[in-house]
CSV table of C-alpha atoms and ligand atoms in Angstrom, one decimal:
chain,number,residue,atom,x,y,z
A,1,MET,CA,-42.8,-155.3,141.4
A,2,ASN,CA,-43.3,-158.6,139.0
A,3,ASN,CA,-47.0,-158.2,137.5
A,4,MET,CA,-47.0,-161.6,136.0
A,5,THR,CA,-47.3,-162.8,139.9
A,6,LEU,CA,-50.3,-161.1,140.0
A,7,THR,CA,-53.1,-162.9,139.7
A,8,ASN,CA,-56.3,-161.4,141.8
A,9,VAL,CA,-56.8,-158.5,144.1
A,10,ASN,CA,-55.2,-160.1,147.4
A,11,SER,CA,-52.1,-160.6,145.8
A,12,PRO,CA,-49.4,-159.5,147.5
A,13,ILE,CA,-46.8,-156.7,147.3
A,14,LYS,CA,-43.7,-156.7,149.5
A,15,LEU,CA,-43.0,-153.3,151.1
A,16,ASN,CA,-39.6,-152.6,152.1
A,17,ASN,CA,-40.3,-153.7,156.4
A,18,GLY,CA,-40.8,-157.6,154.1
A,19,VAL,CA,-45.4,-157.1,155.4
A,20,GLU,CA,-46.9,-157.9,152.4
A,21,ILE,CA,-49.7,-156.3,151.4
A,22,PRO,CA,-52.0,-157.2,148.8
A,23,CYS,CA,-52.5,-155.3,145.3
A,24,VAL,CA,-55.6,-153.4,145.3
A,25,GLY,CA,-57.2,-152.5,148.4
A,26,TYR,CA,-61.1,-151.3,149.0
A,27,GLY,CA,-61.8,-147.5,149.2
A,28,THR,CA,-64.2,-146.0,152.0
A,29,PHE,CA,-63.3,-142.1,151.1
A,30,ARG,CA,-67.3,-140.5,151.0
A,31,THR,CA,-68.9,-144.2,151.5
A,32,ASP,CA,-71.5,-142.8,154.0
A,33,PRO,CA,-71.5,-143.5,157.3
A,34,ALA,CA,-75.4,-145.1,157.5
A,35,VAL,CA,-74.0,-147.6,154.6
A,36,THR,CA,-70.2,-148.7,155.6
A,37,ALA,CA,-70.8,-151.3,157.9
A,38,GLN,CA,-72.8,-153.2,155.0
A,39,ALA,CA,-70.7,-151.9,152.5
A,40,VAL,CA,-67.4,-153.1,154.0
A,41,GLN,CA,-69.1,-157.0,154.4
A,42,ASP,CA,-70.0,-156.7,151.0
A,43,ALA,CA,-66.0,-155.9,149.7
A,44,ILE,CA,-64.5,-158.8,152.1
A,45,ALA,CA,-67.5,-160.8,151.0
A,46,ALA,CA,-66.3,-160.4,147.4
A,47,GLY,CA,-63.3,-160.7,148.3
A,48,TYR,CA,-61.2,-158.2,148.8
A,49,ARG,CA,-59.0,-158.5,152.5
A,50,HIS,CA,-57.7,-154.4,152.3
A,51,ILE,CA,-59.8,-151.8,153.3
A,52,ASP,CA,-58.8,-148.2,152.9
A,53,THR,CA,-60.6,-145.5,155.6
A,54,ALA,CA,-59.1,-142.2,157.5
A,55,LYS,CA,-59.8,-141.0,161.3
A,56,VAL,CA,-61.9,-137.9,158.3
A,57,TYR,CA,-63.6,-140.1,156.4
A,58,GLU,CA,-66.0,-140.3,159.9
A,59,ASN,CA,-66.7,-143.4,158.9
A,60,GLU,CA,-64.6,-146.0,160.4
A,61,VAL,CA,-66.7,-147.4,162.6
A,62,GLY,CA,-68.9,-148.8,159.9
A,63,VAL,CA,-65.3,-150.2,159.2
A,64,GLY,CA,-65.0,-152.7,162.2
A,65,GLN,CA,-68.7,-152.6,162.4
A,66,GLY,CA,-68.0,-154.4,158.4
A,67,ILE,CA,-65.0,-156.4,159.9
A,68,LYS,CA,-66.6,-157.9,162.0
A,69,ALA,CA,-69.9,-158.4,160.6
A,70,ALA,CA,-67.9,-160.2,157.6
A,71,GLY,CA,-66.2,-162.5,159.8
A,72,VAL,CA,-63.2,-163.3,158.0
A,73,PRO,CA,-59.9,-163.9,160.9
A,74,ARG,CA,-58.6,-160.9,161.1
A,75,GLU,CA,-55.1,-161.8,160.1
A,76,GLU,CA,-56.5,-162.1,157.2
A,77,LEU,CA,-57.3,-158.4,156.7
A,78,PHE,CA,-55.0,-155.7,155.8
A,79,VAL,CA,-56.7,-152.6,157.4
A,80,THR,CA,-55.3,-148.8,157.0
A,81,SER,CA,-55.9,-145.5,159.1
A,82,LYS,CA,-55.0,-141.9,158.4
A,83,LEU,CA,-54.2,-139.8,161.1
A,84,TRP,CA,-56.2,-135.6,160.1
A,85,ASN,CA,-54.3,-132.8,159.2
A,86,THR,CA,-55.9,-131.4,162.9
A,87,ASP,CA,-53.6,-134.4,164.4
A,88,ARG,CA,-49.7,-133.6,163.5
A,89,GLY,CA,-47.6,-133.5,166.1
A,90,TYR,CA,-45.7,-136.4,169.0
A,91,GLU,CA,-47.7,-135.9,171.7
A,92,ALA,CA,-51.3,-135.8,168.9
A,93,THR,CA,-50.9,-138.7,166.9
A,94,LYS,CA,-49.7,-141.1,169.3
A,95,ALA,CA,-53.9,-140.0,171.3
A,96,ALA,CA,-55.1,-139.9,167.5
A,97,PHE,CA,-54.0,-143.4,166.2
A,98,GLN,CA,-55.4,-144.5,169.8
A,99,ALA,CA,-58.5,-143.4,168.9
A,100,SER,CA,-58.9,-144.0,164.8
A,101,LEU,CA,-58.4,-148.0,166.5
A,102,ASP,CA,-60.7,-147.3,169.1
A,103,ARG,CA,-63.3,-146.2,167.2
A,104,LEU,CA,-62.6,-149.5,164.1
A,105,GLY,CA,-62.1,-151.9,167.3
A,106,LEU,CA,-59.0,-153.6,166.4
A,107,ASP,CA,-55.8,-154.1,168.3
A,108,TYR,CA,-53.1,-153.1,165.3
A,109,LEU,CA,-53.8,-151.9,162.0
A,110,ASP,CA,-51.9,-153.0,159.3
A,111,LEU,CA,-50.8,-149.3,157.6
A,112,TYR,CA,-50.5,-146.2,159.0
A,113,LEU,CA,-50.2,-143.3,157.0
A,114,ILE,CA,-49.7,-139.6,158.0
A,115,HIS,CA,-52.7,-137.7,155.1
A,116,TRP,CA,-51.4,-134.6,154.0
A,117,PRO,CA,-47.8,-133.5,155.0
A,118,ALA,CA,-48.0,-130.2,156.8
A,119,ASN,CA,-47.2,-127.2,154.2
A,120,GLU,CA,-45.0,-124.2,154.0
A,121,LYS,CA,-48.4,-122.2,152.6
A,122,GLN,CA,-49.3,-123.2,156.0
A,123,PHE,CA,-46.5,-123.9,159.0
A,124,GLY,CA,-43.7,-121.6,156.9
A,125,ALA,CA,-40.4,-122.7,158.6
A,126,ASP,CA,-41.9,-125.1,160.7
A,127,ALA,CA,-43.2,-127.7,158.1
A,128,ALA,CA,-40.9,-130.3,158.1
A,129,LYS,CA,-40.1,-130.0,161.8
A,130,ILE,CA,-44.3,-130.5,161.8
A,131,ASN,CA,-43.4,-134.1,160.2
A,132,ALA,CA,-40.6,-135.1,161.6
A,133,GLU,CA,-42.0,-134.6,164.9
A,134,THR,CA,-45.3,-136.7,163.7
A,135,TRP,CA,-43.3,-139.2,161.9
A,136,ARG,CA,-41.5,-140.1,164.8
A,137,ALA,CA,-44.3,-141.3,166.2
A,138,MET,CA,-45.7,-143.7,164.0
A,139,GLU,CA,-41.8,-144.7,164.7
A,140,GLU,CA,-42.5,-145.3,168.0
A,141,LEU,CA,-46.2,-146.9,167.7
A,142,TYR,CA,-44.6,-149.3,164.4
A,143,GLU,CA,-41.7,-150.5,166.6
A,144,ALA,CA,-44.6,-151.0,169.9
A,145,GLY,CA,-46.0,-154.0,167.3
A,146,LYS,CA,-49.2,-151.5,166.9
A,147,ILE,CA,-49.0,-151.1,163.3
A,148,ARG,CA,-46.8,-153.1,160.0
A,149,ALA,CA,-46.5,-150.8,158.8
A,150,ILE,CA,-46.1,-147.0,158.1
A,151,GLY,CA,-46.0,-144.7,156.0
A,152,LEU,CA,-47.5,-141.3,154.0
A,153,SER,CA,-49.5,-139.8,152.0
A,154,ASN,CA,-50.1,-137.1,149.3
A,155,PHE,CA,-46.1,-136.8,150.4
A,156,MET,CA,-44.8,-135.9,146.8
A,157,PRO,CA,-40.7,-136.6,146.8
A,158,HIS,CA,-39.4,-133.4,147.7
A,159,HIS,CA,-41.2,-134.1,151.1
A,160,VAL,CA,-40.3,-137.8,151.9
A,161,ALA,CA,-36.9,-136.7,151.0
A,162,GLU,CA,-37.0,-133.9,153.7
A,163,LEU,CA,-38.7,-137.0,156.1
A,164,LEU,CA,-35.4,-139.3,155.3
A,165,LYS,CA,-33.3,-136.9,156.9
A,166,THR,CA,-34.9,-137.2,160.1
A,167,ALA,CA,-36.5,-140.6,159.9
A,168,LYS,CA,-35.1,-143.7,161.3
A,169,ILE,CA,-37.7,-146.2,159.4
A,170,LYS,CA,-38.7,-145.4,156.0
A,171,PRO,CA,-42.0,-145.3,154.7
A,172,MET,CA,-43.1,-148.3,152.8
A,173,VAL,CA,-45.8,-146.2,151.7
A,174,ASP,CA,-47.3,-143.5,149.2
A,175,GLN,CA,-50.8,-143.0,148.8
A,176,ILE,CA,-51.2,-140.8,146.1
A,177,GLU,CA,-53.8,-139.1,143.4
A,178,VAL,CA,-53.4,-141.6,140.8
A,179,HIS,CA,-55.4,-142.1,137.6
A,180,PRO,CA,-56.2,-141.7,134.0
A,181,GLY,CA,-55.4,-137.9,133.3
A,182,TRP,CA,-53.4,-137.2,136.8
A,183,THR,CA,-50.9,-139.8,136.2
A,184,HIS,CA,-47.8,-138.6,138.8
A,185,ALA,CA,-44.9,-140.6,136.4
A,186,GLU,CA,-42.1,-139.1,137.3
A,187,GLU,CA,-42.9,-138.8,141.7
A,188,ILE,CA,-44.5,-142.8,140.9
A,189,LYS,CA,-40.6,-143.2,139.0
A,190,LYS,CA,-39.1,-142.1,141.6
A,191,LEU,CA,-40.8,-143.2,145.0
A,192,GLN,CA,-40.1,-146.7,143.8
A,193,ALA,CA,-37.2,-145.9,143.3
A,194,MET,CA,-36.5,-145.3,146.9
A,195,ASP,CA,-38.3,-148.4,147.4
A,196,ILE,CA,-41.5,-146.9,149.1
A,197,VAL,CA,-45.0,-148.8,147.8
A,198,VAL,CA,-47.0,-146.4,145.6
A,199,GLU,CA,-51.3,-146.2,145.4
A,200,ALA,CA,-53.2,-144.5,144.1
A,201,TRP,CA,-56.5,-142.9,145.7
A,202,GLY,CA,-59.3,-141.8,143.0
A,203,PRO,CA,-57.9,-144.7,141.1
A,204,LEU,CA,-61.0,-144.0,138.8
A,205,GLY,CA,-60.8,-140.5,138.9
A,206,GLY,CA,-63.4,-140.0,142.3
A,207,GLN,CA,-67.0,-138.2,141.9
A,208,GLY,CA,-67.3,-136.2,138.8
A,209,ALA,CA,-63.9,-137.0,136.5
A,210,THR,CA,-64.6,-137.9,133.3
A,211,VAL,CA,-62.3,-140.8,133.6
A,212,LEU,CA,-64.5,-143.2,133.1
A,213,VAL,CA,-66.7,-141.8,129.5
A,214,ASP,CA,-63.6,-140.7,128.3
A,215,PRO,CA,-64.1,-141.5,124.4
A,216,THR,CA,-60.4,-143.3,124.4
A,217,MET,CA,-60.5,-145.1,127.6
A,218,GLN,CA,-64.0,-146.3,126.1
A,219,LYS,CA,-62.1,-147.8,122.7
A,220,ILE,CA,-59.2,-149.1,124.7
A,221,ALA,CA,-61.7,-150.8,126.8
A,222,ALA,CA,-64.6,-152.2,123.9
A,223,THR,CA,-61.0,-153.6,122.3
A,224,HIS,CA,-60.8,-155.4,125.2
A,225,GLY,CA,-64.3,-156.4,126.5
A,226,LYS,CA,-63.9,-154.7,129.2
A,227,SER,CA,-65.3,-151.9,130.9
A,228,THR,CA,-63.0,-148.1,131.0
A,229,ALA,CA,-62.9,-148.9,135.5
A,230,GLN,CA,-61.1,-151.8,134.6
A,231,VAL,CA,-59.1,-150.4,132.1
A,232,SER,CA,-58.1,-148.2,134.8
A,233,LEU,CA,-57.2,-150.0,137.4
A,234,ARG,CA,-55.4,-152.4,135.2
A,235,TRP,CA,-53.0,-149.2,133.9
A,236,ILE,CA,-52.2,-148.8,137.3
A,237,LEU,CA,-51.8,-152.5,138.0
A,238,GLN,CA,-49.0,-152.2,135.5
A,239,GLN,CA,-47.4,-149.5,136.6
A,240,GLY,CA,-46.6,-151.6,140.0
A,241,VAL,CA,-48.7,-149.1,142.2
A,242,VAL,CA,-51.3,-150.4,144.0
A,243,PRO,CA,-55.4,-149.1,143.4
A,244,LEU,CA,-57.7,-148.4,146.3
A,245,PRO,CA,-61.0,-148.2,143.9
A,246,LYS,CA,-64.5,-147.4,145.4
A,247,SER,CA,-68.3,-148.3,145.4
A,248,VAL,CA,-70.4,-149.6,147.5
A,249,HIS,CA,-72.4,-151.5,145.2
A,250,VAL,CA,-71.5,-154.7,144.4
A,251,ASP,CA,-71.9,-154.9,141.0
A,252,ARG,CA,-69.4,-152.7,140.4
A,253,LEU,CA,-67.0,-152.9,143.6
A,254,LYS,CA,-66.4,-156.7,142.1
A,255,GLN,CA,-66.3,-156.3,138.7
A,256,ASN,CA,-63.4,-154.0,140.4
A,257,MET,CA,-61.7,-157.1,141.6
A,258,GLU,CA,-62.0,-158.1,137.7
A,259,LEU,CA,-58.1,-157.3,136.4
A,260,PHE,CA,-56.6,-160.1,135.5
A,261,ASP,CA,-57.6,-161.6,133.1
A,262,PHE,CA,-56.3,-158.4,130.0
A,263,GLU,CA,-53.0,-156.6,130.0
A,264,LEU,CA,-52.9,-152.8,127.9
A,265,SER,CA,-50.0,-153.3,125.6
A,266,ASN,CA,-47.3,-150.6,126.2
A,267,GLU,CA,-49.3,-148.5,123.3
A,268,GLU,CA,-52.6,-148.7,125.4
A,269,MET,CA,-50.4,-147.8,128.6
A,270,GLN,CA,-48.1,-144.6,127.1
A,271,THR,CA,-52.7,-144.0,125.4
A,272,ILE,CA,-54.0,-143.9,128.8
A,273,ALA,CA,-50.5,-141.8,130.8
A,274,ALA,CA,-50.8,-138.9,127.7
A,275,LEU,CA,-54.7,-137.9,127.9
A,276,PRO,CA,-55.5,-134.5,128.5
A,277,ASN,CA,-56.6,-134.0,132.6
A,278,LEU,CA,-60.5,-135.5,132.8
A,279,GLY,CA,-60.9,-134.0,136.3
A,280,GLY,CA,-60.2,-135.8,139.7
A,281,GLN,CA,-59.1,-134.0,142.8
A,282,CYS,CA,-55.7,-133.0,141.3
A,283,LYS,CA,-54.6,-131.1,144.6
A,284,ASP,CA,-51.1,-129.9,145.0
A,285,PRO,CA,-50.4,-130.9,148.7
A,286,ASP,CA,-48.0,-127.8,148.9
A,287,ASP,CA,-50.9,-125.5,147.4
A,288,VAL,CA,-53.7,-127.1,150.3
A,289,ASP,CA,-55.3,-124.8,152.9
A,290,PHE,CA,-56.5,-127.6,155.0
B,1,NAP,N1,-55.3,-140.3,150.9
B,1,NAP,C1,-56.4,-139.5,150.2
B,1,NAP,O1,-56.0,-138.2,150.3
B,1,NAP,C2,-57.0,-139.7,149.6
B,1,NAP,C3,-58.0,-139.3,148.7
B,1,NAP,C4,-59.4,-139.3,148.2
B,1,NAP,C5,-59.2,-140.8,148.9
B,1,NAP,N2,-58.7,-141.6,148.9
B,1,NAP,C6,-58.9,-143.4,148.9
B,1,NAP,O2,-58.8,-143.6,147.7
B,1,NAP,C7,-60.0,-144.1,147.6
B,1,NAP,C8,-60.8,-144.4,146.5
B,1,NAP,O3,-61.0,-143.0,145.8
B,1,NAP,P1,-62.1,-142.1,145.6
B,1,NAP,O4,-63.0,-142.9,146.3
B,1,NAP,O5,-62.0,-140.5,145.6
B,1,NAP,O6,-62.5,-142.6,144.1
B,1,NAP,P2,-62.8,-143.8,142.9
B,1,NAP,O7,-62.4,-144.8,143.2
B,1,NAP,O8,-61.9,-142.9,141.8
B,1,NAP,O9,-64.4,-143.4,142.3
B,1,NAP,C9,-65.5,-143.5,143.2
B,1,NAP,C10,-65.9,-143.3,142.5
B,1,NAP,O10,-66.2,-143.8,141.1
B,1,NAP,C11,-67.7,-145.0,141.2
B,1,NAP,N3,-67.9,-146.5,141.1
B,1,NAP,C12,-66.5,-146.8,142.0
B,1,NAP,N4,-66.9,-148.8,141.1
B,1,NAP,C13,-67.1,-147.8,139.0
B,1,NAP,C14,-67.8,-149.2,138.2
B,1,NAP,N5,-66.7,-150.3,138.3
B,1,NAP,N6,-67.9,-147.9,137.3
B,1,NAP,C15,-68.7,-146.6,137.6
B,1,NAP,N7,-68.2,-145.9,138.4
B,1,NAP,C16,-68.1,-146.7,139.8
B,1,NAP,C17,-68.2,-144.7,142.5
B,1,NAP,O11,-69.8,-144.8,142.8
B,1,NAP,P3,-70.4,-146.5,143.6
B,1,NAP,O12,-70.2,-146.5,145.0
B,1,NAP,O13,-71.9,-144.7,143.7
B,1,NAP,O14,-70.2,-146.9,142.9
B,1,NAP,C18,-67.9,-143.5,143.1
B,1,NAP,O15,-68.3,-142.5,142.6
B,1,NAP,C19,-60.7,-144.1,149.1
B,1,NAP,O16,-62.5,-144.5,148.8
B,1,NAP,C20,-59.9,-143.3,149.8
B,1,NAP,O17,-59.8,-144.7,150.5
B,1,NAP,C21,-57.1,-141.2,149.9
């Protein structure tokens, strides 16, 4: 991705099937269902066109209401949801997709992701087969025109390589945790080399991390007259990765869009990449038991 072409949160990045994704998305994890409709409406009014939700956030209904209330033509929006772990497998995936669509009140999705890979810790030798069968259903939904792009989340390059042994269609996106202190630098390079666009979840470290109050981050932010949140998001964008910042506050969600009037130097990029662990979820997808 050529960062010079990115001028605002909706600057397009081309996926490997030609579909364009806005380079910054609006996250909705832990957004209370009671405030989701308003938050999403506010985000769209502020200018976001790319919205990221998931079945497990239990706020797809609110996301759909916010989209309707915003009154922006559907084709101008890029809406992502995700298949939860209890819905893996061929038949269950198809049913779960339709249920997400119904909750959102939409008739297609722009992007649908497998939220987490089935891992060997939980499924032993069946893990790869479960992921393959789930992907087969995703491929059919894509081919039927119900989803404009399909992808993965929390799949490390070795999970992707395993999936590619049986996949007919290469995933277009992989959404993984990326923020200062949890860089996944090698994984990003490998996924991008496979022509898969990487999205960064928890781009500010999520709840409870110290990314935004880290002294090194504060110093770099002061140099540019920006906030630490903006520095974190810019650091992600400059790696060719799509950040998905979440905020239910209008001032913050607007601040998180103002990323295109400054540039981090190579030295600043490396300094941030070298920060120690600053918290976040930092889970190993091969070790989770959900
Ligand atoms: N695929 C996955 O497994 C996965 C996992 C986690 C998240 N995600 C996706 O990625 C999105 C982002 O991740 P996340 O929500 O965990 O974390 P995040 O976007 O890194 O951080 C959100 C936190 O930072 C606060 N915040 C936002 N903007 C701020 C600013 N400018 N200054 C100070 N604080 C600010 C928010 O609080 P307020 O809302 O109170 O402003 C919230 O507590 C999610 O919403 C979801 O869509 C995906």
